[in-house]
PDB file of C-alpha atoms in Angstrom:
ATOM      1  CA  UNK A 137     -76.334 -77.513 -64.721  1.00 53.00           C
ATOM      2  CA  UNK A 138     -75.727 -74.650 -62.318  1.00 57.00           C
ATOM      3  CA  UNK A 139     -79.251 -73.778 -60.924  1.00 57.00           C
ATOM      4  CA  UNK A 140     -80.844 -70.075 -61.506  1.00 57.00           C
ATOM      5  CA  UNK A 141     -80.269 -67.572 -58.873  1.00 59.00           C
ATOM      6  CA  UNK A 142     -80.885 -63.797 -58.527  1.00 61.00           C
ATOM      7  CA  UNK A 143     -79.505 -60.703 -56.948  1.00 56.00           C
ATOM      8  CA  UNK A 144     -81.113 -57.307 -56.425  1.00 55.00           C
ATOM      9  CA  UNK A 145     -80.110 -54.350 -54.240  1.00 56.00           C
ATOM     10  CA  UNK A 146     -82.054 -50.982 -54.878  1.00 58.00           C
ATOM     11  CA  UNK A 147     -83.914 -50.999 -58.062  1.00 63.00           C
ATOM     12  CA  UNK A 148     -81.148 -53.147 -59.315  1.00 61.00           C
ATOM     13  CA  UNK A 149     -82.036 -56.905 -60.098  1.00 64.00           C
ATOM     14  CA  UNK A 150     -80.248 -59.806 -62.054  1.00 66.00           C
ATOM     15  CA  UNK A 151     -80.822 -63.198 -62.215  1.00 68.00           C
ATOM     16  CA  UNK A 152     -78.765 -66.051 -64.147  1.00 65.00           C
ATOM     17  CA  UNK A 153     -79.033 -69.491 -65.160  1.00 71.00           C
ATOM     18  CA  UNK A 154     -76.488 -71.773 -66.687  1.00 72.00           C
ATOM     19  CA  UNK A 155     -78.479 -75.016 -67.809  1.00 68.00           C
ATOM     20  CA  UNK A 156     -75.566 -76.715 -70.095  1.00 72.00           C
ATOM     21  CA  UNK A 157     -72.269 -75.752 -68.119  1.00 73.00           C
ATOM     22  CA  UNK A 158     -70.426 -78.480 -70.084  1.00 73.00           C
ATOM     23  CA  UNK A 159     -72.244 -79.182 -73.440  1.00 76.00           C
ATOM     24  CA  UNK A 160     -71.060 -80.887 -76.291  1.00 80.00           C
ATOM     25  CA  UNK A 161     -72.478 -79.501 -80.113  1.00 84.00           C
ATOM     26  CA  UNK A 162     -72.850 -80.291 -83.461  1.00 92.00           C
ATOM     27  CA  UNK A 163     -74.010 -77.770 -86.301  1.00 92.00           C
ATOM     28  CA  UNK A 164     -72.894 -75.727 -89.090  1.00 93.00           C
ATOM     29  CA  UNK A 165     -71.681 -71.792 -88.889  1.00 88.00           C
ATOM     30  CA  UNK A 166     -72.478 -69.918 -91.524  1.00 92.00           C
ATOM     31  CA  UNK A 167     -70.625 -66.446 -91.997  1.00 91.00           C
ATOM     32  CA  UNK A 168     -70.347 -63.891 -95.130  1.00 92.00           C
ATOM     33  CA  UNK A 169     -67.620 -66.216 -95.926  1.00 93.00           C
ATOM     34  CA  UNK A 170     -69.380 -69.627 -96.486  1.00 93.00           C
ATOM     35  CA  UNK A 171     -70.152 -72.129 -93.996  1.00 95.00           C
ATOM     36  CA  UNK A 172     -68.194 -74.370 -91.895  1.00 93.00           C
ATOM     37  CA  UNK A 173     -69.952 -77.633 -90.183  1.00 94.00           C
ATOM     38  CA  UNK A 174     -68.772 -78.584 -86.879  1.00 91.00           C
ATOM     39  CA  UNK A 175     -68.645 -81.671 -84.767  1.00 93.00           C
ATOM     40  CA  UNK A 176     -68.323 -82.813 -81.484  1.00 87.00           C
ATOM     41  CA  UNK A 177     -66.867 -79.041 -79.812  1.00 81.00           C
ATOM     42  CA  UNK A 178     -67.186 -77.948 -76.848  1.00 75.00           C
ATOM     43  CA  UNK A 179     -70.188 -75.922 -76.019  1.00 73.00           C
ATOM     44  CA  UNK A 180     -72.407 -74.097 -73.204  1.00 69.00           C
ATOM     45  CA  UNK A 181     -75.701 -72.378 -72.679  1.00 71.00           C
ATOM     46  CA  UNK A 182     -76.851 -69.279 -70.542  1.00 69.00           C
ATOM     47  CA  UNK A 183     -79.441 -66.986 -69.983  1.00 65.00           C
ATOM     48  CA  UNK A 184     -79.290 -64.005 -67.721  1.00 63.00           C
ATOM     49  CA  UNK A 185     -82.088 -61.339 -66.921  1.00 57.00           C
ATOM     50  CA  UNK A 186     -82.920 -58.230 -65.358  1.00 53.00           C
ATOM     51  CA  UNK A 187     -82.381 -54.626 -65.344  1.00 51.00           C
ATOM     52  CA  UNK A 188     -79.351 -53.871 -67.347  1.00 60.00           C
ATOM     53  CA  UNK A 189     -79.049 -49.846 -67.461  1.00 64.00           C
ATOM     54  CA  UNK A 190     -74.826 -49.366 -67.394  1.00 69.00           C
ATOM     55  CA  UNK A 191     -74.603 -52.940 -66.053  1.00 73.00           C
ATOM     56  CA  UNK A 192     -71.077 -54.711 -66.653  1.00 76.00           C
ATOM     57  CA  UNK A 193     -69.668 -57.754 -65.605  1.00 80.00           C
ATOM     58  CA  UNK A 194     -66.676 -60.468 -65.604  1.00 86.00           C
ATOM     59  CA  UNK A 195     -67.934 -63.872 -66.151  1.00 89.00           C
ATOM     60  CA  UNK A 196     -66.207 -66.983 -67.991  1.00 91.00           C
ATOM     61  CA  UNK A 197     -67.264 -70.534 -68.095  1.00 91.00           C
ATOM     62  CA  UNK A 198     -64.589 -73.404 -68.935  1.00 92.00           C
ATOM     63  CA  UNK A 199     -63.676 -77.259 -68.741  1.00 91.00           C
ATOM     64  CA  UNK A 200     -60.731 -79.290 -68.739  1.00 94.00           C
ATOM     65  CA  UNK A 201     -60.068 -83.389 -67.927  1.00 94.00           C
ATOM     66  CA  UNK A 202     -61.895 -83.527 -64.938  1.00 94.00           C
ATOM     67  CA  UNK A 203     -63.462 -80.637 -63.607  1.00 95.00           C
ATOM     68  CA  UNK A 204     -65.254 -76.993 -65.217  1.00 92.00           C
ATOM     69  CA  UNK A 205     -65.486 -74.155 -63.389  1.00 92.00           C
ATOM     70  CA  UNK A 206     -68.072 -70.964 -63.848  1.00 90.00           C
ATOM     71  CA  UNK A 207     -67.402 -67.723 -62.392  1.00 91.00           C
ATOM     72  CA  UNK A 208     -69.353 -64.326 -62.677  1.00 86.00           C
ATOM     73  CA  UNK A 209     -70.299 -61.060 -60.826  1.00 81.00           C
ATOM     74  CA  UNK A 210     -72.608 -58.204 -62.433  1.00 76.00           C
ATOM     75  CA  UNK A 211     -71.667 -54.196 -61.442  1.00 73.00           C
ATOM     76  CA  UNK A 212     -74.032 -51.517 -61.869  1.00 68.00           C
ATOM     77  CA  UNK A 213     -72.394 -48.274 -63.039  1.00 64.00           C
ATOM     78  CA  UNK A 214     -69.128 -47.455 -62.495  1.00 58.00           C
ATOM     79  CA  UNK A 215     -68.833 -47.639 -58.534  1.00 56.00           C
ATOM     80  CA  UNK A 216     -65.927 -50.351 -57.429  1.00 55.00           C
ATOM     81  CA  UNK A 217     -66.965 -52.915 -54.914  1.00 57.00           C
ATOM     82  CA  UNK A 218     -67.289 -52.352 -51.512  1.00 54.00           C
ATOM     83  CA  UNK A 219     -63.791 -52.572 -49.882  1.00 53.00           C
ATOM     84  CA  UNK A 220     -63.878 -56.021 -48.210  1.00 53.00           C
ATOM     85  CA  UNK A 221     -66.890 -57.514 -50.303  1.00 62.00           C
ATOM     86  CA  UNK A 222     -66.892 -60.219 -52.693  1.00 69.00           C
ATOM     87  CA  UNK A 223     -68.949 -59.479 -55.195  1.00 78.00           C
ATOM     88  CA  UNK A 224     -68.287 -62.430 -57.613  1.00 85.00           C
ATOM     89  CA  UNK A 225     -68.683 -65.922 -58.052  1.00 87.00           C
ATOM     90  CA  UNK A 226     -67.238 -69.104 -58.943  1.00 90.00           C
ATOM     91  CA  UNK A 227     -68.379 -72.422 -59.119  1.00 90.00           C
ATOM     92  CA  UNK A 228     -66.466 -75.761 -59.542  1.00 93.00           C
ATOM     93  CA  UNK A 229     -67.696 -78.891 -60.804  1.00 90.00           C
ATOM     94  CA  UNK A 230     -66.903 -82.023 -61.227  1.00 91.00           C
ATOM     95  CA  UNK A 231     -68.397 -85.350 -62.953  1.00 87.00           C
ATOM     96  CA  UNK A 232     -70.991 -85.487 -59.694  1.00 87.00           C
ATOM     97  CA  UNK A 233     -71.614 -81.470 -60.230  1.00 85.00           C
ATOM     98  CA  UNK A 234     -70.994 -79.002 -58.318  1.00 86.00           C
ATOM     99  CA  UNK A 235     -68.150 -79.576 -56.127  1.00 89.00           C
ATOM    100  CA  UNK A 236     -67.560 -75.869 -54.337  1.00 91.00           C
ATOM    101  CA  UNK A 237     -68.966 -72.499 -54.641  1.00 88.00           C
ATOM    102  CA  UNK A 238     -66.515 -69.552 -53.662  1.00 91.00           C
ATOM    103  CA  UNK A 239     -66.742 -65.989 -53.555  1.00 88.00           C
ATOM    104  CA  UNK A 240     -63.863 -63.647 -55.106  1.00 90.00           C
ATOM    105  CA  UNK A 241     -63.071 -59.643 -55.152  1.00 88.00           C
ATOM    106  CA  UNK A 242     -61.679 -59.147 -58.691  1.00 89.00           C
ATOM    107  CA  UNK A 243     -60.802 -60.859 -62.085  1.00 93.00           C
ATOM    108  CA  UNK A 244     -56.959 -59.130 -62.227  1.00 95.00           C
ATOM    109  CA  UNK A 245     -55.915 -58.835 -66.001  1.00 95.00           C
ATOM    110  CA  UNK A 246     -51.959 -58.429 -66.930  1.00 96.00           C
ATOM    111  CA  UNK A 247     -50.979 -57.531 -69.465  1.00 95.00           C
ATOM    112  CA  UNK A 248     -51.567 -55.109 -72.429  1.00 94.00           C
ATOM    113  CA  UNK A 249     -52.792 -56.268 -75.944  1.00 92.00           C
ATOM    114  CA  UNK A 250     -54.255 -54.422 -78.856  1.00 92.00           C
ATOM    115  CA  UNK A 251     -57.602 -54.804 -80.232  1.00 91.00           C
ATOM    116  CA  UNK A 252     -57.334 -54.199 -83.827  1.00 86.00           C
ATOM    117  CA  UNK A 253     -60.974 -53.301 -84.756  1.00 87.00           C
ATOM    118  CA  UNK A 254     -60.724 -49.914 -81.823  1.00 89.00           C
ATOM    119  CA  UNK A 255     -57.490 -48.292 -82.087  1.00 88.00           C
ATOM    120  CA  UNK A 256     -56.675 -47.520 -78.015  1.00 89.00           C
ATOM    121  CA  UNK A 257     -58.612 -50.212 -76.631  1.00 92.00           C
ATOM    122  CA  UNK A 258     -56.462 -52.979 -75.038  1.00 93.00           C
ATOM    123  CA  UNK A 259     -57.866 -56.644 -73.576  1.00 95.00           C
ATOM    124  CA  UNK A 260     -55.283 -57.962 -70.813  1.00 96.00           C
ATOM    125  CA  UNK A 261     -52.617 -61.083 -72.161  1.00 97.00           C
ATOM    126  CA  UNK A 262     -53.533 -62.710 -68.583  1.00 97.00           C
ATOM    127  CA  UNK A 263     -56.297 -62.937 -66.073  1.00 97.00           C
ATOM    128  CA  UNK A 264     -56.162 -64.445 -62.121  1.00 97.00           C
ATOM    129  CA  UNK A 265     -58.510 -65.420 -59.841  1.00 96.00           C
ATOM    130  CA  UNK A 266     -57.932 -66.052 -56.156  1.00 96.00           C
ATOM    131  CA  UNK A 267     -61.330 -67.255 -54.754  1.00 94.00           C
ATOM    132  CA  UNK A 268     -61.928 -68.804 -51.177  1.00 92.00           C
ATOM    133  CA  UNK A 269     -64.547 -70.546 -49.312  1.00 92.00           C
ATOM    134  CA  UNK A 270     -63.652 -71.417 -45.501  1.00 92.00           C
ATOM    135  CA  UNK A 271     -60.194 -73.212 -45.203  1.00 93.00           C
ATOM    136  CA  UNK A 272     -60.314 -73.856 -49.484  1.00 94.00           C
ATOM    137  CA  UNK A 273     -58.875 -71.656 -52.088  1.00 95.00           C
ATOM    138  CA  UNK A 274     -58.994 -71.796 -55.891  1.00 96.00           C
ATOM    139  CA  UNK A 275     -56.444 -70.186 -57.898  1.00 97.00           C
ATOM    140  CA  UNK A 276     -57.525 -69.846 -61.604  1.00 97.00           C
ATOM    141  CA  UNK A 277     -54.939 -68.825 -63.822  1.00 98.00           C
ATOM    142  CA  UNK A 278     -56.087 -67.527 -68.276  1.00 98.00           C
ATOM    143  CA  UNK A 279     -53.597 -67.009 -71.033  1.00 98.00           C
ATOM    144  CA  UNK A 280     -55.795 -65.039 -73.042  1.00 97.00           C
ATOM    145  CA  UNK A 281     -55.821 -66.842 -77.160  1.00 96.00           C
ATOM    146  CA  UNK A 282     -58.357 -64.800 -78.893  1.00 95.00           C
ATOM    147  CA  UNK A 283     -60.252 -61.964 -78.961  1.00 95.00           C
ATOM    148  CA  UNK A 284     -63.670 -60.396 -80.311  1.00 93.00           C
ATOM    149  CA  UNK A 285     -64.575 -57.150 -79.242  1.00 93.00           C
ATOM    150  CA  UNK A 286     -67.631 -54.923 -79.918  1.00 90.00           C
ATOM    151  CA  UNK A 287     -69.016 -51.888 -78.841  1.00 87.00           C
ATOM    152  CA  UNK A 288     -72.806 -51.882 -78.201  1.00 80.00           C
ATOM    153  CA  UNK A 289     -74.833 -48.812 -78.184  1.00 75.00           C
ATOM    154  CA  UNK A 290     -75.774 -48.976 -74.772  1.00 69.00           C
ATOM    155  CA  UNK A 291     -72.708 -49.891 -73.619  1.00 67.00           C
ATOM    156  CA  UNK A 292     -71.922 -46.219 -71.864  1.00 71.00           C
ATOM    157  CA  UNK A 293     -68.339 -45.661 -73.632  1.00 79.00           C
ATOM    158  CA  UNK A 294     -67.520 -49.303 -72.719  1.00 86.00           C
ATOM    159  CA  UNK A 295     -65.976 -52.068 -75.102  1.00 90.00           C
ATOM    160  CA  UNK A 296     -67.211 -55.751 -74.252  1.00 90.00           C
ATOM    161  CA  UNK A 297     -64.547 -58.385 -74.573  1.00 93.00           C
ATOM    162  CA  UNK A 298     -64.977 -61.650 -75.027  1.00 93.00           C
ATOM    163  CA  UNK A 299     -61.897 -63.833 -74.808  1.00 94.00           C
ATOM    164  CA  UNK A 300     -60.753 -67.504 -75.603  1.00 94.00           C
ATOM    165  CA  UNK A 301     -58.291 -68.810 -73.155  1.00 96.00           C
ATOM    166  CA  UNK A 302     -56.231 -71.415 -71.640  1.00 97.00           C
ATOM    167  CA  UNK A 303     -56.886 -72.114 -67.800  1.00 96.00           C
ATOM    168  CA  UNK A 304     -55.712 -73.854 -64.754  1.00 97.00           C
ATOM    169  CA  UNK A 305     -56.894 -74.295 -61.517  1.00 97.00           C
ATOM    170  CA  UNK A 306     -55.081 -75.697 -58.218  1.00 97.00           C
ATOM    171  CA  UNK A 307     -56.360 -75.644 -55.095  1.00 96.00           C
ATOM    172  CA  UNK A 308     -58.749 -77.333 -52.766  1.00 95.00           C
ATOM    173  CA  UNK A 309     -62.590 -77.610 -52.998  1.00 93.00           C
ATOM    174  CA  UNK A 310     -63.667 -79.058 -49.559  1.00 91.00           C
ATOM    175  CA  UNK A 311     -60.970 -80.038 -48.665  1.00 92.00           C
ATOM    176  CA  UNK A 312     -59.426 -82.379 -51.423  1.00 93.00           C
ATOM    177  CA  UNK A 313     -56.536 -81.001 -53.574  1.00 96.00           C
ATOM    178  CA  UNK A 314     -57.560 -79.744 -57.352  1.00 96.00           C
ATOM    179  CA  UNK A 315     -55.604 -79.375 -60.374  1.00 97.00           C
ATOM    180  CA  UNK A 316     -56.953 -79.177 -63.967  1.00 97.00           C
ATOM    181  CA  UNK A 317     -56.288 -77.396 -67.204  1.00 97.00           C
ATOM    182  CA  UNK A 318     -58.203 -76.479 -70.385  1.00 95.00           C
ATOM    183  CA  UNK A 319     -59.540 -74.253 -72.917  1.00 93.00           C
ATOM    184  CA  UNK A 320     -62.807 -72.138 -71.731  1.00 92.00           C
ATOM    185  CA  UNK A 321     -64.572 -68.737 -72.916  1.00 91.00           C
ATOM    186  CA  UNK A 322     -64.394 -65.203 -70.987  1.00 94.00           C
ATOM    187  CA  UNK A 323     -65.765 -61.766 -71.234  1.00 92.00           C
ATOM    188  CA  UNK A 324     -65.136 -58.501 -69.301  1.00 92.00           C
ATOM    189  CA  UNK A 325     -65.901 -54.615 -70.333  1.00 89.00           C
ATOM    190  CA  UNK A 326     -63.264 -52.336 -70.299  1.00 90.00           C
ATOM    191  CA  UNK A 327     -62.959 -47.972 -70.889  1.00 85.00           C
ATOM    192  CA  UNK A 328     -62.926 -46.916 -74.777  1.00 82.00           C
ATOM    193  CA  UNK A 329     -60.378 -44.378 -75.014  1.00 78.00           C
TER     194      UNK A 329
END
């Protein structure tokens, strides 16, 4: 469980909870096409609030043999960071919970590949992560597998991605060596042509 927290600057407020980081579900999926039950899959649950007027964000939540990691960082508008800040987040856990919290600048995407349903739009192949805390450093690495975009109506020209990936992570988390792969879930909003 990663506890709730909440930022606000201006008339700008968000707040975000994460009470199943590393969930396990059973159910059935029903879609136009018939339904499909599932067992045993990986899962996760959020909940996020606030004032959302032209509010994006990068934010991804994932697992492999031994530890899961959650990241995320909400932008209002258009305006890049403050040069020097750190606007986002990540947090590492382990079986105990969580192990480290660090602070990052960007979510760098490589990479160029269609989306098929908006002719123009692109979603990166790739994503990085270089995130520190004192004398530790994570370095999170995504080879983007899938992708679902849409384009909400109050998404101000923007297409929201979310991704399925494969990660890994080395680095340290207070000060003991980390290294860990898996599969995890990702989103980002990027410019419609």
């Amino acid at each position: 469980q990663f506890p709730a927290v909440e930022l606000s600057g201006g008339e700008f407020r968000s707040g975000y909870v994460v009470p199943a980081v590393t969930a396990r579900a059973d159910g059935e999926l029903c879609t136009s096409a018939g339904c499909r039950v599932v067992r045993d899959i990986a899962a996760y649950r959020d909940h996020n609030w606030g004032s959302w007027r032209e509010v994006t964000w990068e934010w991804g939540t994932a697992r492999g043999a031994t530890h899961a990691l959650l990241y995320g960082g909400v932008r209002q508008g258009a305006a890049p960071a403050a040069r020097g800040s750190a606007p986002y987040f990540l947090a590492l856990l382990d079986t105990l919970g969580v192990a480290q919290v660090y602070r990052f600048r960007d979510v760098r995407g490589f990479g160029a590949r269609p989306v098929a349903t908006y002719p123009g739009v692109t979603s990166p192949d790739s994503l990085l992560i270089v995130a520190t805390r004192r004398d530790d450093t994570l370095q999170v690495r995504v080879r983007i597998l899938d992708v679902h975009a849409t384009r909400p109506p109050n998404g101000g020209g923007r297409v929201f991605l979310q991704m399925r990936g494969a990660w890994s992570v080395v680095g340290r988390a207070a000060g003991v060596v980390v290294a860990d792969s898996g599969l995890g879930f990702f989103e980002r909003w990027v410019a419609a042509p």
